[in-house]
């Protein structure tokens, strides 16, 4: 089929079934045979639209998946190719005729008594056969203790949104319980190995086991019954349940109980022991897999879609070739379920090329979690033409954030779908938790049902009308602002950033934002202006709560800037003032979250208690539910995963996070006042105590959403410390007696009010203002600048860099409010020139100097990892080839963050961002000596090896071996002894590469700069 256009394929799909046309095997996705029972759709309408269900006439269609809506007033005719597609047609009618809709996060159903007739027939066809939903983690982070009513609603909503394949994991513990007893384990041993429902997704991924167990037989039975009801309902609707497949997970002691079996230990994952991996090449594996699929069918019915990924997140194959393992896993699956589809997650380096090369990719569907990243451009090339679903993972951990890459979705999906030779066969909406961000779900779900490219601006304008039930200029303005900010993300990982309020306290968290917070403020302000008649829906109450909550959460990042600056400047008064505002906004966040059920802690905990079959079990299920959203598990896991779910939830903010921040900020302020280092904190004991608490929390809204959001607006519009000053200098460095221009750019980070007068005072330099040193006002979200002409001292220097310290005082405040004074300190630099032959490159505003064999670099930089590459380097073009060894001493390094880096950097072309062959060997203040490298040739650092406990001063040595192999070493005794950090392969490394010394402050967006001193550069 290579070379055929997508449109040609779609044109022929009607005769053979769209799934067969696109994937080469019809069983996975061909339209259901008609006639089918329309009663499941009728029953769903009775649940969703009880007062209007009788006005719909439903009729089955044959052929490719499509719906058609016609009819007259009070008698709406809906035709479709399955019960689920009928519901998709009903929802399209509700949105585009009635201006109403149903969402998993707030609905709006202001319908007339008699439903209107469509002016013209509404007709849509599915342009791709697979419309997949949910993430492997979904059952943990969304609702691990959900009952059937909750799941029934979720399935109804997914059908309304055109989904036809849904990952279903509830009840799979019953399969393993039976399986283990078949292979030598007792009932108690099997139940003890099974984790609590909250943590089962990671057990199914082979990351951990046992946490929260043992499970009671009754709980296993309840969950199995729930899973069966979910799977049966999906089949009734014409949807496909996607169940976990078997790829080799077994408990400890399997070989002792099963002679001839062979396992590969998998080590640990975030401090939790991973289950062993049963070698898929063995007869034992075939026997276990056959039993697994037999028990699964007995419990959940016949299924033909199975989700599994080999060696998830750090799993090791040991001496088992991945290709052989993949073929064996595939053979077991196809033996048990001939024609089944193996669903694989597309994520970072998964699936491995060796896996895809070994199996029949006609029977595979890769659900891509990264389609909406700019770095992903050609999945046909990367995956060898295997069928894949254009997908996204719009949130991690179910974090309460607003935002998605809708601009990438609308630009890329149709183009990828329609290009000649396209292997795109579906969509995959895979948030780590559902029931978040309804606009994102709505837009993404429509991709698969539109031949045309979605006009994003027009879509959001119409969505505003649908969401609230009528035309309103303020609603349109709100969603236009959201489309330009939260739904057009600028973060390097393509995801929105969560709130710092709900993390463990610290001063080194990343401050970067995924969108302009002032622009988001405009969306919030506009939403408050929606006319009263449109504010009385659950959709509006949800959204005004969500936007007010997000506006507050955004301040956790903007306020971290003056908070850090005050601490670094030892300004106790300012630090206490910003701290007081910080805590005030946290309390208001808790109050605001209480205004809609979606942001309450109470329902999460009550679901856990309700599912329990005994009082003791209720205690344990509630504990695991609390742990998942705080410590995640025990102390070892908490060190890596604490607050990963990051929820702005009423009760959770006030009782867990606020006490931590109060204690932390008070200790830092006291330590500043007393001139000492702050005492360290161990957060885990209090967090663990909270997970064992039994206090109840509200399950219904605790306040009026609109009135509370108005209070949030008034608070944020008048709050101080919502500005940021960025100082730049031209030229970047001075020579003795030279002159330059220093510019202070003041950014009003609030989008709710302009400032009054902004005054600047620069001291410590020989500086003359260029114009008036003040700004009359800076508009909301705007920027203003003032400049000075600076003359450097004339005395010569004998060092690489010499600092010229300065102090800048800025006085400002919202218009009509009291002004605050914010001091900041910094340095300009006198620089000795680099010797001939050195070139420089900087993406972190670095300055460079050399004096003999001594070098220095001063610079900033947010990070040097994956899509972010902020660093400054002095380098030798073409200075590294096979057999060469580079030596360098990092003499001193300032601690701007634990991951600040300084050392040796290599890339095919260091002045070419994104070039291949990228690696560096670096000293860090807190992470040891680290060898970071690019494993897939995309020009980004994605893997590292390290030796802990080492920091500057340290000697570094990087040797290029044959081909693309590099070895990094370090010495702390002047070169007498060397320790190997690692030997790694860097695909795409050219025969001759650029090599240099470099630094990155890795300051997390805090603006901090540092100076690194080097010596002993050599290439041999």
Coordinates of N, CA and C in Angstrom, one line a residue, residues 372-458:
X372 N 2.7 14.8 19.6 CA 2.5 16.3 19.7 C 3.8 17.0 20.1
X373 N 4.9 16.3 20.1 CA 6.2 17.0 20.4 C 6.8 17.4 19.1
X374 N 7.5 18.6 19.1 CA 8.1 19.1 17.9 C 9.3 18.2 17.4
X375 N 9.9 17.4 18.4 CA 11.0 16.6 18.0 C 10.5 15.3 17.3
X376 N 9.2 15.0 17.3 CA 8.7 13.8 16.6 C 8.2 14.2 15.3
X377 N 8.8 13.6 14.2 CA 8.4 14.1 12.9 C 8.1 13.0 11.9
X378 N 8.6 11.8 12.1 CA 8.4 10.7 11.0 C 8.3 9.4 11.7
X379 N 7.1 9.0 12.1 CA 6.9 7.7 12.8 C 7.0 6.5 11.8
X380 N 6.7 6.8 10.5 CA 6.8 5.7 9.6 C 8.3 5.2 9.5
X381 N 9.2 6.2 9.4 CA 10.6 5.9 9.4 C 11.1 5.2 10.7
X382 N 10.7 5.8 11.8 CA 11.1 5.3 13.1 C 10.6 3.9 13.4
X383 N 9.4 3.6 13.0 CA 8.7 2.3 13.4 C 8.5 1.4 12.2
X384 N 9.2 1.7 11.1 CA 9.2 0.8 10.0 C 7.9 0.5 9.3
X385 N 7.0 1.5 9.4 CA 5.7 1.4 8.8 C 4.6 0.6 9.6
X386 N 5.0 0.4 10.9 CA 4.0 -0.3 11.8 C 2.8 0.6 12.0
X387 N 1.6 0.1 12.0 CA 0.4 1.0 12.3 C 0.5 1.7 13.6
X388 N 0.2 2.9 13.7 CA 0.2 3.6 15.0 C -0.9 4.6 15.1
X389 N -1.2 5.0 16.3 CA -2.2 6.0 16.6 C -1.6 7.3 17.0
X390 N -2.0 8.3 16.4 CA -1.5 9.7 16.7 C -2.0 10.0 18.2
X391 N -1.1 10.2 19.1 CA -1.5 10.2 20.5 C -0.8 11.3 21.3
X392 N -1.3 11.4 22.5 CA -0.9 12.5 23.4 C -1.0 11.9 24.8
X393 N -0.1 12.4 25.7 CA -0.3 12.2 27.2 C -0.3 13.6 27.8
X394 N -1.5 14.1 27.9 CA -1.6 15.6 28.3 C -1.4 15.8 29.7
X395 N -1.4 14.8 30.6 CA -1.1 15.1 32.0 C -0.3 13.9 32.6
X396 N 0.5 14.1 33.6 CA 1.1 13.1 34.3 C 0.6 13.0 35.7
X397 N 0.2 11.8 36.2 CA -0.2 11.7 37.5 C -1.6 12.3 37.8
X398 N -2.3 12.7 36.8 CA -3.6 13.3 37.0 C -3.5 14.7 37.6
X399 N -2.3 15.4 37.4 CA -2.1 16.7 38.0 C -3.2 17.6 37.6
X400 N -3.6 18.5 38.5 CA -4.7 19.5 38.2 C -4.1 20.7 37.4
X401 N -3.8 20.4 36.2 CA -3.2 21.5 35.3 C -4.1 21.6 34.1
X402 N -4.1 22.8 33.6 CA -4.8 23.1 32.3 C -3.8 23.2 31.2
X403 N -4.0 22.6 30.1 CA -3.1 22.8 29.0 C -2.8 21.6 28.1
X404 N -2.7 21.8 26.9 CA -2.4 20.7 25.9 C -1.9 21.4 24.6
X405 N -1.2 20.5 23.8 CA -0.6 21.0 22.5 C -1.6 21.0 21.4
X406 N -2.7 21.7 21.6 CA -3.8 21.6 20.5 C -3.3 22.2 19.2
X407 N -2.4 23.1 19.2 CA -1.8 23.6 17.9 C -1.1 22.6 17.2
X408 N -0.3 21.7 17.9 CA 0.3 20.6 17.2 C -0.7 19.5 16.7
X409 N -1.7 19.3 17.6 CA -2.7 18.3 17.1 C -3.4 18.7 15.8
X410 N -3.8 19.9 15.7 CA -4.5 20.3 14.5 C -3.6 20.5 13.3
X411 N -2.4 20.9 13.6 CA -1.4 21.0 12.4 C -0.9 19.7 11.9
X412 N -0.6 18.7 12.9 CA 0.1 17.5 12.5 C -0.9 16.4 12.1
X413 N -2.0 16.2 12.8 CA -2.8 15.0 12.6 C -3.2 14.8 11.2
X414 N -3.9 15.8 10.6 CA -4.4 15.6 9.3 C -3.3 15.5 8.2
X415 N -2.2 16.2 8.4 CA -1.1 16.1 7.5 C -0.4 14.7 7.6
X416 N -0.3 14.2 8.8 CA 0.3 12.8 8.9 C -0.7 11.8 8.4
X417 N -1.9 12.0 8.6 CA -2.9 11.0 8.2 C -3.0 10.9 6.7
X418 N -2.9 12.0 6.0 CA -3.2 12.0 4.6 C -1.9 11.9 3.7
X419 N -0.7 11.9 4.3 CA 0.5 11.8 3.4 C 0.6 10.4 2.8
X420 N 1.1 10.3 1.6 CA 1.3 9.0 0.9 C 2.1 8.1 1.8
X421 N 1.7 6.8 1.9 CA 2.4 5.8 2.7 C 2.2 5.9 4.1
X422 N 1.2 6.7 4.6 CA 1.0 6.9 6.0 C 0.6 5.6 6.7
X423 N 1.2 5.4 7.9 CA 0.9 4.3 8.7 C -0.1 4.7 9.8
X424 N -0.4 5.9 9.9 CA -1.3 6.4 10.9 C -2.7 5.8 10.8
X425 N -3.1 5.1 11.9 CA -4.3 4.3 11.8 C -5.3 4.6 12.9
X426 N -5.0 5.7 13.7 CA -5.9 5.9 14.8 C -5.5 7.2 15.6
X427 N -6.2 7.4 16.7 CA -5.9 8.4 17.7 C -5.8 7.7 19.0
X428 N -5.0 8.3 19.9 CA -4.8 7.8 21.3 C -4.8 8.9 22.3
X429 N -5.8 9.0 23.1 CA -5.9 10.1 24.1 C -5.6 9.4 25.4
X430 N -4.4 9.7 26.0 CA -3.8 8.9 27.1 C -3.4 9.7 28.3
X431 N -4.2 10.5 28.8 CA -3.8 11.2 30.1 C -3.5 10.1 31.2
X432 N -2.6 10.4 32.1 CA -2.4 9.5 33.1 C -3.5 9.4 34.1
X433 N -4.4 10.4 34.1 CA -5.7 10.3 34.8 C -6.7 11.0 33.9
X434 N -7.9 10.5 33.9 CA -9.0 11.1 33.1 C -9.7 12.2 34.0
X435 N -10.8 12.7 33.4 CA -11.6 13.7 34.1 C -10.8 15.0 34.4
X436 N -10.0 15.4 33.5 CA -9.3 16.6 33.5 C -9.5 17.3 32.2
X437 N -9.4 18.6 32.2 CA -9.3 19.4 31.0 C -10.3 19.1 29.9
X438 N -11.5 19.4 30.0 CA -12.6 19.0 29.1 C -12.4 19.6 27.7
X439 N -11.9 20.8 27.5 CA -11.7 21.3 26.2 C -10.7 20.5 25.4
X440 N -9.6 20.1 26.1 CA -8.6 19.3 25.4 C -9.2 18.0 24.9
X441 N -10.0 17.3 25.7 CA -10.6 16.1 25.3 C -11.6 16.3 24.1
X442 N -12.3 17.4 24.2 CA -13.3 17.7 23.1 C -12.6 17.8 21.8
X443 N -11.6 18.7 21.8 CA -10.9 18.9 20.5 C -10.2 17.7 20.0
X444 N -9.5 17.0 20.8 CA -8.8 15.8 20.4 C -9.7 14.7 19.8
X445 N -10.8 14.5 20.5 CA -11.8 13.5 20.1 C -12.4 13.8 18.7
X446 N -12.4 15.0 18.3 CA -13.0 15.4 17.0 C -12.0 15.1 15.8
X447 N -10.7 15.0 16.1 CA -9.7 14.8 15.0 C -10.1 13.6 14.2
X448 N -10.5 12.5 14.8 CA -10.8 11.3 14.0 C -12.0 11.3 13.2
X449 N -12.9 12.3 13.4 CA -14.2 12.4 12.8 C -14.3 13.6 11.8
X450 N -13.1 14.2 11.5 CA -13.1 15.3 10.5 C -12.1 15.0 9.4
X451 N -12.6 15.0 8.2 CA -11.7 14.9 7.0 C -10.8 16.2 6.9
X452 N -11.4 17.3 7.3 CA -10.7 18.6 7.1 C -9.8 18.9 8.3
X453 N -8.8 19.7 8.1 CA -8.0 20.2 9.3 C -8.9 21.1 10.1
X454 N -8.8 21.0 11.4 CA -9.6 21.8 12.3 C -9.0 23.2 12.3
X455 N -9.8 24.2 12.1 CA -9.5 25.6 12.3 C -9.5 25.9 13.8
X456 N -8.3 25.9 14.4 CA -8.3 26.0 15.8 C -9.0 27.2 16.4
X457 N -8.7 28.4 15.9 CA -9.3 29.6 16.4 C -10.8 29.5 16.3
X458 N -11.3 29.1 15.2 CA -12.8 29.0 15.0 C -13.3 28.0 15.9

